[in-house]
C-alpha positions as YAML, in Angstrom:
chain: A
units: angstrom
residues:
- id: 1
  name: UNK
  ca: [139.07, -231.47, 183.06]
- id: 2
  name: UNK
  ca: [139.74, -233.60, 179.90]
- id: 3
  name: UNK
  ca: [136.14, -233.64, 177.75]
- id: 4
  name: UNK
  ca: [135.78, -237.38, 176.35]
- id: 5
  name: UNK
  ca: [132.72, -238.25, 174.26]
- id: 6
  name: UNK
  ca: [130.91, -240.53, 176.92]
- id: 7
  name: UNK
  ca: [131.16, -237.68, 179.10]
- id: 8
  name: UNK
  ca: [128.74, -236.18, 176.65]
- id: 9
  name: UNK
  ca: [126.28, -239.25, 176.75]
- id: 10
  name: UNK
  ca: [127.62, -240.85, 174.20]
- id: 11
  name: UNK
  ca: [129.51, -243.90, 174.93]
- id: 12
  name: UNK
  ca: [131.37, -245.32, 171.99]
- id: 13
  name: UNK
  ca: [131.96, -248.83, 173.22]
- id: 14
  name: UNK
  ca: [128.46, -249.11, 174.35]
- id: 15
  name: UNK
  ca: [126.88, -248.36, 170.85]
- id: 16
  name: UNK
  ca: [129.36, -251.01, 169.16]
- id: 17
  name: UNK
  ca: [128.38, -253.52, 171.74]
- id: 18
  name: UNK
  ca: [124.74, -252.96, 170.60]
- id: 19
  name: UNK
  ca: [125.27, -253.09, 167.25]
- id: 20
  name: UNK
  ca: [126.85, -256.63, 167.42]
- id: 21
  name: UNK
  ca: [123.64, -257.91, 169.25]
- id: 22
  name: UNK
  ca: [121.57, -256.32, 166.30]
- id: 23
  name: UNK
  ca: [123.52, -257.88, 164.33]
- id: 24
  name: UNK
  ca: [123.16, -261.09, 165.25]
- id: 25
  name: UNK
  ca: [119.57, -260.79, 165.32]
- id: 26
  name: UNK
  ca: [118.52, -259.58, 162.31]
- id: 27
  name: UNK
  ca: [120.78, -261.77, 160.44]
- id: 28
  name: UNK
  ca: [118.37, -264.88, 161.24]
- id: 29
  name: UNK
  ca: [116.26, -262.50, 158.03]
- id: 30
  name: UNK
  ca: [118.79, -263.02, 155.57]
- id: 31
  name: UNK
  ca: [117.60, -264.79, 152.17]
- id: 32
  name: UNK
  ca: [118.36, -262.43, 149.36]
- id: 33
  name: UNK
  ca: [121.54, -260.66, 150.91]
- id: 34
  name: UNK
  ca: [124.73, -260.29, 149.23]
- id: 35
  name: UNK
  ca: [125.92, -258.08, 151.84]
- id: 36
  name: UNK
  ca: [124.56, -257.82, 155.30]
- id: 37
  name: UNK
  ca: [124.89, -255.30, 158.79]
- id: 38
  name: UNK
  ca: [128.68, -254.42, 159.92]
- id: 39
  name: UNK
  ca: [129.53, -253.18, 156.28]
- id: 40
  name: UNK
  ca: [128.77, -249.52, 155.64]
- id: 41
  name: UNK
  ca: [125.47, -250.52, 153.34]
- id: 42
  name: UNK
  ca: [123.25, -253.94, 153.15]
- id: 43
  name: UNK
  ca: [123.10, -255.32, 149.26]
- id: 44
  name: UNK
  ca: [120.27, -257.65, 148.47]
- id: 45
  name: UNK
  ca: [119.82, -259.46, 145.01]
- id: 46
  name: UNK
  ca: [116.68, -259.14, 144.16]
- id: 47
  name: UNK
  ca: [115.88, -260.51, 139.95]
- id: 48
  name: UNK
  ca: [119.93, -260.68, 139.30]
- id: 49
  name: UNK
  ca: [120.10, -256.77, 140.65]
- id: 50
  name: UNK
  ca: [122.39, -256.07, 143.21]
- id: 51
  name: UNK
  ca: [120.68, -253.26, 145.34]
- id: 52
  name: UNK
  ca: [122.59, -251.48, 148.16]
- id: 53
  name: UNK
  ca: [120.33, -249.66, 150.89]
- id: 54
  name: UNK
  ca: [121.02, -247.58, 153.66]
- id: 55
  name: UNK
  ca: [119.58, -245.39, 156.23]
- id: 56
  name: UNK
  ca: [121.34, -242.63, 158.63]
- id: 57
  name: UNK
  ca: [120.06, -238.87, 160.44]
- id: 58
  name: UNK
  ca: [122.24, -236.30, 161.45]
- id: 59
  name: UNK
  ca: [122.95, -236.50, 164.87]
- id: 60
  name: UNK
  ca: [122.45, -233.80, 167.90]
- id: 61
  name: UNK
  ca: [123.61, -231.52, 165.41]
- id: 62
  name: UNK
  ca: [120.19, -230.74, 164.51]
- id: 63
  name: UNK
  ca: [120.35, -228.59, 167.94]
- id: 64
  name: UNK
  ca: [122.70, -226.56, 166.88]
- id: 65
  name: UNK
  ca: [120.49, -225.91, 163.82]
- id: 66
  name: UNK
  ca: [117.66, -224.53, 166.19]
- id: 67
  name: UNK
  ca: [120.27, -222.11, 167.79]
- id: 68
  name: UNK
  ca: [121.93, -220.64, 164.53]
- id: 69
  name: UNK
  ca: [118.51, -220.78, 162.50]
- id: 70
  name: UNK
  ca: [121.11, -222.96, 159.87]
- id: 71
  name: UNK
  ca: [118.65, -225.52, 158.43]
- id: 72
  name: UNK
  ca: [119.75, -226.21, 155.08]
- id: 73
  name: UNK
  ca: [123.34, -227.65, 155.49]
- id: 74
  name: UNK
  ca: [121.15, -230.18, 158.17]
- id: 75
  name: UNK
  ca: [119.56, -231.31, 154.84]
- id: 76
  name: UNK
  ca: [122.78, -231.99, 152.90]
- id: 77
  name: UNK
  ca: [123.74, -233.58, 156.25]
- id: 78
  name: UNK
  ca: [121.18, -236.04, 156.00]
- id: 79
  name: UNK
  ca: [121.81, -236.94, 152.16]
- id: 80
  name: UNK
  ca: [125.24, -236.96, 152.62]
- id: 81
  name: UNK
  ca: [125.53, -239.13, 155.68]
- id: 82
  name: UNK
  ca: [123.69, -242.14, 153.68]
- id: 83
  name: UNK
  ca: [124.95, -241.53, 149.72]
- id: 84
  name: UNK
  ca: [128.50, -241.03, 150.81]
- id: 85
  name: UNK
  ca: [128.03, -244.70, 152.88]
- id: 86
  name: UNK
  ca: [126.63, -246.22, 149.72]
- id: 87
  name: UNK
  ca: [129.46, -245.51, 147.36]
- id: 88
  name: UNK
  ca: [131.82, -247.51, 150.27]
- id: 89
  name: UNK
  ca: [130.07, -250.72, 148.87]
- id: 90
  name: UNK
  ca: [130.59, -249.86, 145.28]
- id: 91
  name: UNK
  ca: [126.88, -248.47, 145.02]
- id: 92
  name: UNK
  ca: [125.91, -245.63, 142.71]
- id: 93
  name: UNK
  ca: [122.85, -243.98, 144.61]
- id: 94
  name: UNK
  ca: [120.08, -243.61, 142.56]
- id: 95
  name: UNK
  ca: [116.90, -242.53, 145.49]
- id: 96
  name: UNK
  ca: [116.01, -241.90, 148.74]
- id: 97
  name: UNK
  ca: [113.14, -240.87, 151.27]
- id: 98
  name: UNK
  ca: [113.45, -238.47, 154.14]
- id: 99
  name: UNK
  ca: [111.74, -238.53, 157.33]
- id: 100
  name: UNK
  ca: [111.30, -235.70, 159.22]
- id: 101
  name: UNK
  ca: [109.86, -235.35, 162.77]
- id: 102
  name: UNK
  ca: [108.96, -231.83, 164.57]
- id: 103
  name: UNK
  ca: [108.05, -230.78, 167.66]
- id: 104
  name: UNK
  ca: [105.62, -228.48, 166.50]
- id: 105
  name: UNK
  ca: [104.88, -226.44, 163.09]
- id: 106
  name: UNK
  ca: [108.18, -224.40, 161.89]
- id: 107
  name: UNK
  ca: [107.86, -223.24, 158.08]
- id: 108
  name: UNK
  ca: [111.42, -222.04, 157.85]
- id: 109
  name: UNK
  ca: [113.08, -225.12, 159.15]
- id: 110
  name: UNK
  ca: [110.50, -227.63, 156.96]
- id: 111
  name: UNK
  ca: [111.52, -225.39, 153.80]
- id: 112
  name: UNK
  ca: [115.30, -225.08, 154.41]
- id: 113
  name: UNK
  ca: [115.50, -228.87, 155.25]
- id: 114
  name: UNK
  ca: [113.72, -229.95, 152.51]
- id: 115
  name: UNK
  ca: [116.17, -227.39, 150.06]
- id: 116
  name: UNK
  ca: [119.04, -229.10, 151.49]
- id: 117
  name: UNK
  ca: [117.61, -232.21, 150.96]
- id: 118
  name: UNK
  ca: [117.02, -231.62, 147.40]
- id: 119
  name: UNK
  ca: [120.15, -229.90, 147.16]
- id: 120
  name: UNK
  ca: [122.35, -233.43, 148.70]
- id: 121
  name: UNK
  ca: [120.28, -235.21, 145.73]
- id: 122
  name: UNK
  ca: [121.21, -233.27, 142.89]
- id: 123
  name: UNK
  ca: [124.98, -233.42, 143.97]
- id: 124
  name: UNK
  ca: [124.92, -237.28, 144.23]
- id: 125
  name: UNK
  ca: [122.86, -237.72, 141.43]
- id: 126
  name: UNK
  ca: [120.22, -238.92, 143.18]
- id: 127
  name: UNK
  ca: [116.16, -238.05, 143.20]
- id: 128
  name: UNK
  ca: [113.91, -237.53, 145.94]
- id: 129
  name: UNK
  ca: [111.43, -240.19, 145.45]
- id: 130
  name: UNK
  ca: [109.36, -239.52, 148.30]
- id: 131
  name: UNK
  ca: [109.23, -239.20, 152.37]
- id: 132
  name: UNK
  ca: [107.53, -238.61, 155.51]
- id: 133
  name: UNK
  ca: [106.96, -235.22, 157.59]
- id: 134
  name: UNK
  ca: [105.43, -235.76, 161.26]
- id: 135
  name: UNK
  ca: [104.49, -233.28, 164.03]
- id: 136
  name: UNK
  ca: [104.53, -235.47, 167.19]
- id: 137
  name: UNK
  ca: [105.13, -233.30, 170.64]
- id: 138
  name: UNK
  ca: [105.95, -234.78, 173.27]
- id: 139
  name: UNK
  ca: [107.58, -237.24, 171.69]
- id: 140
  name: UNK
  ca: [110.48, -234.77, 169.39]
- id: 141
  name: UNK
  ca: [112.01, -232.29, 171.21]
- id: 142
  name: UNK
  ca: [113.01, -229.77, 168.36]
- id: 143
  name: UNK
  ca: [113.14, -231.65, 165.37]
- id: 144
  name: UNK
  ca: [114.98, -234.96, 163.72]
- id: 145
  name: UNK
  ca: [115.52, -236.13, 160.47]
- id: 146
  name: UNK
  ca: [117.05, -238.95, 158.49]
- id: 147
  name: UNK
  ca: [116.99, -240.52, 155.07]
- id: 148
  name: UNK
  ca: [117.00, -243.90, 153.31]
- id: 149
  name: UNK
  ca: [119.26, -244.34, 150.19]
- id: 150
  name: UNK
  ca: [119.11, -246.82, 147.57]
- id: 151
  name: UNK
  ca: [121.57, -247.09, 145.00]
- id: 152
  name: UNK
  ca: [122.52, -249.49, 142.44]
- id: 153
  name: UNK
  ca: [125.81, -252.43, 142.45]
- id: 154
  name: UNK
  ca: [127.31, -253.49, 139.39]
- id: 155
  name: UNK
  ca: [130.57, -254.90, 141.20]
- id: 156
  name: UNK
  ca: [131.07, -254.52, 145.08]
- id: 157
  name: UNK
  ca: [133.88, -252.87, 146.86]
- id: 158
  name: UNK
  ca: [134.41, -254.33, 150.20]
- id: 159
  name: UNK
  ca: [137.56, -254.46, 150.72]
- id: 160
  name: UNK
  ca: [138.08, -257.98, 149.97]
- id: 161
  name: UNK
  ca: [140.96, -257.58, 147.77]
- id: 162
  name: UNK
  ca: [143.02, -255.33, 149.78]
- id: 163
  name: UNK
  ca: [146.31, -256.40, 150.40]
- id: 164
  name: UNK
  ca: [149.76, -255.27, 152.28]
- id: 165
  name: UNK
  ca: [151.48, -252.21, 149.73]
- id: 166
  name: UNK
  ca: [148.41, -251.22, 148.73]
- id: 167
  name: UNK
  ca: [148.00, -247.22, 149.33]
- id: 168
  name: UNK
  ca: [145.88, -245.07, 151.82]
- id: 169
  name: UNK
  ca: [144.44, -241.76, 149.49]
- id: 170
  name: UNK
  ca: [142.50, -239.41, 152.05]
- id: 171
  name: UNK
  ca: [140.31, -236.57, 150.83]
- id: 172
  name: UNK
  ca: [139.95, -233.96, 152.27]
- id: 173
  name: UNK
  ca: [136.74, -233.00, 154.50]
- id: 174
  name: UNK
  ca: [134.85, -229.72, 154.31]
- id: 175
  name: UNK
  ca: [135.28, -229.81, 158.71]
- id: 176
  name: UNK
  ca: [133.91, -231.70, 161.23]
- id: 177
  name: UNK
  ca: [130.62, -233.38, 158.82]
- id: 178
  name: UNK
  ca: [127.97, -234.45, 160.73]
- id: 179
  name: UNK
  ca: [130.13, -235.94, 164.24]
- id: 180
  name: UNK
  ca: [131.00, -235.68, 167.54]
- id: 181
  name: UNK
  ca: [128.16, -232.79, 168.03]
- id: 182
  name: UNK
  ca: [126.96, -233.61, 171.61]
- id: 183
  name: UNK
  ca: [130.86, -233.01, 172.72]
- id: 184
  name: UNK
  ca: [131.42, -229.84, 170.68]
- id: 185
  name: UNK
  ca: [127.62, -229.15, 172.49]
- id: 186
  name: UNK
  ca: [129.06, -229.91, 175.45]
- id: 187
  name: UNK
  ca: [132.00, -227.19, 174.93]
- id: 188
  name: UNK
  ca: [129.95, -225.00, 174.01]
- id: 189
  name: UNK
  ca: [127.44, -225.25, 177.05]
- id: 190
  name: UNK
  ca: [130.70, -224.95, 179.36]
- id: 191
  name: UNK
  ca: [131.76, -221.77, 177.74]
- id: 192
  name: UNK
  ca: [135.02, -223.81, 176.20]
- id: 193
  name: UNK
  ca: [134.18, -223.22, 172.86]
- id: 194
  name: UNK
  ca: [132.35, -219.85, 171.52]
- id: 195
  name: UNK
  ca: [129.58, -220.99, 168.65]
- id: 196
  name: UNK
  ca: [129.44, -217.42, 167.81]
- id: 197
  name: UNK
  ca: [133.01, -217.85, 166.84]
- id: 198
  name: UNK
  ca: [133.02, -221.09, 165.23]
- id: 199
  name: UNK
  ca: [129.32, -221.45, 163.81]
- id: 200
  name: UNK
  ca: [129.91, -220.91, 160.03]
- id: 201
  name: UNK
  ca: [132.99, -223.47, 160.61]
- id: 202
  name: UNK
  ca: [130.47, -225.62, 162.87]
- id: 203
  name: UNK
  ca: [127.65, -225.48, 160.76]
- id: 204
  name: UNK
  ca: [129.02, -226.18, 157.46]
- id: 205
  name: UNK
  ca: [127.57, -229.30, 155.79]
- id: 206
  name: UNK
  ca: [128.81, -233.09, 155.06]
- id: 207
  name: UNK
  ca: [130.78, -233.49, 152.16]
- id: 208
  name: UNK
  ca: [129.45, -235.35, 149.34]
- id: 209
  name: UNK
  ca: [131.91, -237.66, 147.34]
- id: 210
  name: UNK
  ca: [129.99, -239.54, 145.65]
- id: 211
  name: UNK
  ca: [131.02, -238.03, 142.22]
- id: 212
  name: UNK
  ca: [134.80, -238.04, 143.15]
- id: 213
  name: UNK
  ca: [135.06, -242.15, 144.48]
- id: 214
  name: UNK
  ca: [132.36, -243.34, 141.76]
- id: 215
  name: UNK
  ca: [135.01, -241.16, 138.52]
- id: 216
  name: UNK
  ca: [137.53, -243.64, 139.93]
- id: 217
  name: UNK
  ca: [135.92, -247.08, 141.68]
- id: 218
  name: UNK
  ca: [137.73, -249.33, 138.69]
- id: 219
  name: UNK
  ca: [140.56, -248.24, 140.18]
- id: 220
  name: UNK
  ca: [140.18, -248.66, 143.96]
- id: 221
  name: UNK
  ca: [140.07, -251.63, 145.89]
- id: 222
  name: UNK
  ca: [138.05, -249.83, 148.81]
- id: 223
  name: UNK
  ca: [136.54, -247.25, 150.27]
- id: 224
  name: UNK
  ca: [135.77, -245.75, 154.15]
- id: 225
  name: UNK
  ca: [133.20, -242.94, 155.08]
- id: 226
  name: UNK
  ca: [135.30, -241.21, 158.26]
- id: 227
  name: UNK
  ca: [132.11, -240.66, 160.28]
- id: 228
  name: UNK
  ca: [131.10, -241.85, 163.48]
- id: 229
  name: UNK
  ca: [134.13, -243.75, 165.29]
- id: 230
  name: UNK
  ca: [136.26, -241.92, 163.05]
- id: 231
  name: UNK
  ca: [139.22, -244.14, 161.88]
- id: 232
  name: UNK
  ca: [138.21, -246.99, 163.84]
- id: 233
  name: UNK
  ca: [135.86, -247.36, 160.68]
- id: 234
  name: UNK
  ca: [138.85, -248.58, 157.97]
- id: 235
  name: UNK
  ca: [138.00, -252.03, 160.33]
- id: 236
  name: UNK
  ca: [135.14, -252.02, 157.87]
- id: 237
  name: UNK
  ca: [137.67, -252.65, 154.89]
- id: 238
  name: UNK
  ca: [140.53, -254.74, 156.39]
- id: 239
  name: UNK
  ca: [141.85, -256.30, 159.52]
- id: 240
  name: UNK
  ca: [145.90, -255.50, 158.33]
- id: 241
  name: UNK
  ca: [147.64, -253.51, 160.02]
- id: 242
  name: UNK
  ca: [147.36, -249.82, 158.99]
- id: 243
  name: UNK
  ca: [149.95, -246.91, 159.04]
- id: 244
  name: UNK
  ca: [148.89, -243.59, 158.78]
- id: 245
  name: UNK
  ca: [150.27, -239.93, 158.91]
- id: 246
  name: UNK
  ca: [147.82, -237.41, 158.78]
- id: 247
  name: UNK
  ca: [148.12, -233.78, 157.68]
- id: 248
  name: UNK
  ca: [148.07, -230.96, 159.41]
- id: 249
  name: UNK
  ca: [143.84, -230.32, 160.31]
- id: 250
  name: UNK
  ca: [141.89, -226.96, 159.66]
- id: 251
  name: UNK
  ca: [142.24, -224.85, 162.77]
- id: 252
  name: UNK
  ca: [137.91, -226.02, 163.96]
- id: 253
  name: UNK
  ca: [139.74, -229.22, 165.68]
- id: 254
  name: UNK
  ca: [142.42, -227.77, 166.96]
- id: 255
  name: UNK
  ca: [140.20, -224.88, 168.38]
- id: 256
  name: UNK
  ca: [137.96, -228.27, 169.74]
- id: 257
  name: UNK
  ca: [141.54, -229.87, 171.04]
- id: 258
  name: UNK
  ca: [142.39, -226.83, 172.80]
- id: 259
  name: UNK
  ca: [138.24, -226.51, 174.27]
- id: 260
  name: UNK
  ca: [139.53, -229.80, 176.24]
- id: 261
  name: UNK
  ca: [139.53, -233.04, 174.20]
- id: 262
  name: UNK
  ca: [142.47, -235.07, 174.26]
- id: 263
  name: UNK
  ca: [144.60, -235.50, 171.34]
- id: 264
  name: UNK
  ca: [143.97, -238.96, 171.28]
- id: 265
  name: UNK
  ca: [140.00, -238.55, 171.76]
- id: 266
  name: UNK
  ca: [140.28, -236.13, 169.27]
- id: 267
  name: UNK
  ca: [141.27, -239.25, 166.37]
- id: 268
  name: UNK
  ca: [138.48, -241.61, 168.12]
- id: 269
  name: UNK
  ca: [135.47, -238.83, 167.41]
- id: 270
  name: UNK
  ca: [136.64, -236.43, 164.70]
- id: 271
  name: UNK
  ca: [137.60, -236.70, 161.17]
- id: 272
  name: UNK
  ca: [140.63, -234.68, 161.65]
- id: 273
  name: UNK
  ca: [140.19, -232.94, 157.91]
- id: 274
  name: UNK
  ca: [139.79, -236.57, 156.00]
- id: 275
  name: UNK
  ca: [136.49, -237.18, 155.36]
- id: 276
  name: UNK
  ca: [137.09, -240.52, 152.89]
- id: 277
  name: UNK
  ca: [139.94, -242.74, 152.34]
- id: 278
  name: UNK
  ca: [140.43, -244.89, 149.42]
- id: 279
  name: UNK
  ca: [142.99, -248.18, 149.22]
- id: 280
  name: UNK
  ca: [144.49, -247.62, 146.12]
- id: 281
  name: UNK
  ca: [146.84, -250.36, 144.37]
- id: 282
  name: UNK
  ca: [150.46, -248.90, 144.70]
- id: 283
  name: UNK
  ca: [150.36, -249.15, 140.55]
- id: 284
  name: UNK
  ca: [147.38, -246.86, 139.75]
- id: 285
  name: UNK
  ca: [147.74, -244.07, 142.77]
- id: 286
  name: UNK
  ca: [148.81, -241.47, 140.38]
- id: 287
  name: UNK
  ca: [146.15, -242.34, 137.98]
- id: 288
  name: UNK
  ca: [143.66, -241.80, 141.26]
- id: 289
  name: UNK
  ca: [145.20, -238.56, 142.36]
- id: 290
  name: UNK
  ca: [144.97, -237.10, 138.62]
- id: 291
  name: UNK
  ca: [141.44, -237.61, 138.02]
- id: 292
  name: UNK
  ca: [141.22, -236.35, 141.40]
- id: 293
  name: UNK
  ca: [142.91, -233.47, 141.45]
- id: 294
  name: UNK
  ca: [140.01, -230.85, 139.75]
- id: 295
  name: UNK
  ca: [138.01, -232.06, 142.49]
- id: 296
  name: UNK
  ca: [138.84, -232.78, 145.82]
- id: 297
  name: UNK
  ca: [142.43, -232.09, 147.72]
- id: 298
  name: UNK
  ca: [143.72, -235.17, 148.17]
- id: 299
  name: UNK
  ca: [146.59, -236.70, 150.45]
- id: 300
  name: UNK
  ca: [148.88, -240.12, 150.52]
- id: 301
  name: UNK
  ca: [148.43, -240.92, 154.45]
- id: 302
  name: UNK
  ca: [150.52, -244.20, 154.15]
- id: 303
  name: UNK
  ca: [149.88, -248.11, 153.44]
- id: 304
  name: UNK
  ca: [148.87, -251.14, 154.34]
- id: 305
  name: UNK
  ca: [150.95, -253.44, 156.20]
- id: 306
  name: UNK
  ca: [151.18, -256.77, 157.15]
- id: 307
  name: UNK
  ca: [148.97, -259.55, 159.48]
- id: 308
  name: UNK
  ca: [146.22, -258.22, 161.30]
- id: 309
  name: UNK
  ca: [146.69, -255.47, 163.52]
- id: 310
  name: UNK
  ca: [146.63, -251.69, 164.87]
- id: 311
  name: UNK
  ca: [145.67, -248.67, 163.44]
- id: 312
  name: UNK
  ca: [148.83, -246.70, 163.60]
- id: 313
  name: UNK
  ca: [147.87, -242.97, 163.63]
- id: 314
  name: UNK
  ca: [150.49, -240.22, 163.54]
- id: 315
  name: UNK
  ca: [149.14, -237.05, 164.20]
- id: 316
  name: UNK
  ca: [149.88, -233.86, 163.20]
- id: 317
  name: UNK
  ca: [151.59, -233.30, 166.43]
- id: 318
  name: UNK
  ca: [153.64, -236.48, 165.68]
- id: 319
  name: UNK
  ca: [152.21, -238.50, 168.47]
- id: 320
  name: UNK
  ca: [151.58, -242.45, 167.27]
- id: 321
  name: UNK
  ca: [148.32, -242.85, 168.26]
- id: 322
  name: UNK
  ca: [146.79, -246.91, 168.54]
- id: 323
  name: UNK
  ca: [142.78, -246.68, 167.45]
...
């Protein structure tokens, strides 16, 4: 049996059907917004400031925290999942909050947490401005935990001024971030996948970029956070048509391929080993890739086209894959 991510409870189509309905809701709120819900970060104006906010957790993979004992990279997680969404608007974060629920009293995980927490911060250049611990059983099974990030907006990148021949620059991810856990849970639970095998792969936390795409934003006209929905999310950036040939992925997703995801599942769910990708005017890609290079592997996955249309995905088994 093929694995698919709705198999796992979590159906993809459902959650974006949802999020259009918020949408149009909260919209009905907007006085002071420069940039509202669909984009990856809302920017209000508030005194001639342009301030982006944001707020994301970490997913079921908190669960497989509990099981390994693995608490800090859950708090880099967290940090990571918002900051790295910010910079995608042109934001530099400057502060967040944390909330963080248990199901009852666990020194170890509160301490680790909060270390990776504080750890995420110093690497975006952020500070920890306050938060929010709760123990509510009954209510938490385990624990969750999420943040809040503000940052600051001196010009926004939206996308707006992305255009057919400009360039697609992925970096590289440090595995499978903070996605897709309740169908690697779901491998694991069927014996598919060993976690005693895979955990330090599994377990390793989000990568945080927001050093690497804020050193060159003057020279980008966009940028996309590969997280949930995977490369569905460039839609965030542009409605062209988008070609793109991927490298060859660290060996976690193909070990999660060969657990029983499809190929094509695979590219809906899973960064495939690019965690951010940057549209980059054809003229000032090499400038990109040199301040780059000391700090993140980076690859040319291909360009933009023409009118609206696909995503064209060719995979590292050369399959064209339509997302």
């Amino acid at each position: 049996m093929v694995n698919e991510y709705r198999d796992s409870g979590v159906n993809l189509d459902k959650l974006r059907e949802y999020h259009e309905g918020i949408r149009s809701l909260i919209s009905s709120t907007y006085r002071r917004t420069i940039v509202g819900a669909g984009h990856y970060a809302g920017v209000v104006n508030i005194n001639g400031i342009n301030l982006a906010i944001h707020t994301d957790g970490v997913g079921t993979k908190t669960l497989l925290a509990l099981r390994t004992r693995k608490f800090k990279p859950i708090g880099i997680d967290c940090v990571a999942m918002n900051v790295n969404d910010l910079v995608c608007v042109g934001a530099r974060p400057v502060a967040l909050v944390d909330y963080l629920a248990l199901e009852s009293e666990d020194d170890e995980l509160v301490k680790e947490i909060i270390e990776g927490i504080v750890e995420g911060a110093k690497v975006s250049d952020s500070e920890v401005v306050g938060g929010e611990t709760a123990i509510m059983k009954g209510v938490v099974n385990g624990f969750d935990v999420a943040c809040t990030a503000l940052g600051v907006v001196e010009k926004t990148k939206l996308g707006n001024e992305v255009r057919p021949g400009d360039v697609l620059l992925g970096l590289a991810s440090d595995g499978i971030h903070a996605n897709g856990y309740s169908l690697v849970r779901k491998l694991i639970d069927e014996g598919k996948l060993s976690l005693e095998d895979w955990e330090d792969e599994l377990m390793r936390p989000t990568r945080i970029y927001v050093r690497e795409v804020l050193s060159v934003l003057d020279l980008i006209k966009g940028a996309a956070h590969i997280t949930g929905g995977a490369f569905a999310k460039l839609r965030r950036i542009t409605e062209y048509s988008l070609e793109i040939n991927l490298p060859d992925p660290p060996d976690v997703f193909k070990e999660i391929e060969r657990a029983g995801v499809s190929h094509r599942e695979m590219h809906r769910v899973f960064n495939m080993g690019i965690g951010m990708i940057l549209f980059v005017p054809e003229d000032t890609v090499e400038e990109v890739e040199n301040k780059l290079s000391n700090r993140v592997k980076t690859y040319r996955l291909g360009k933009v086209r023409g009118d609206q249309g696909k995503i064209k995905l060719r995979s590292y088994k050369n399959q064209i894959l339509d997302i």
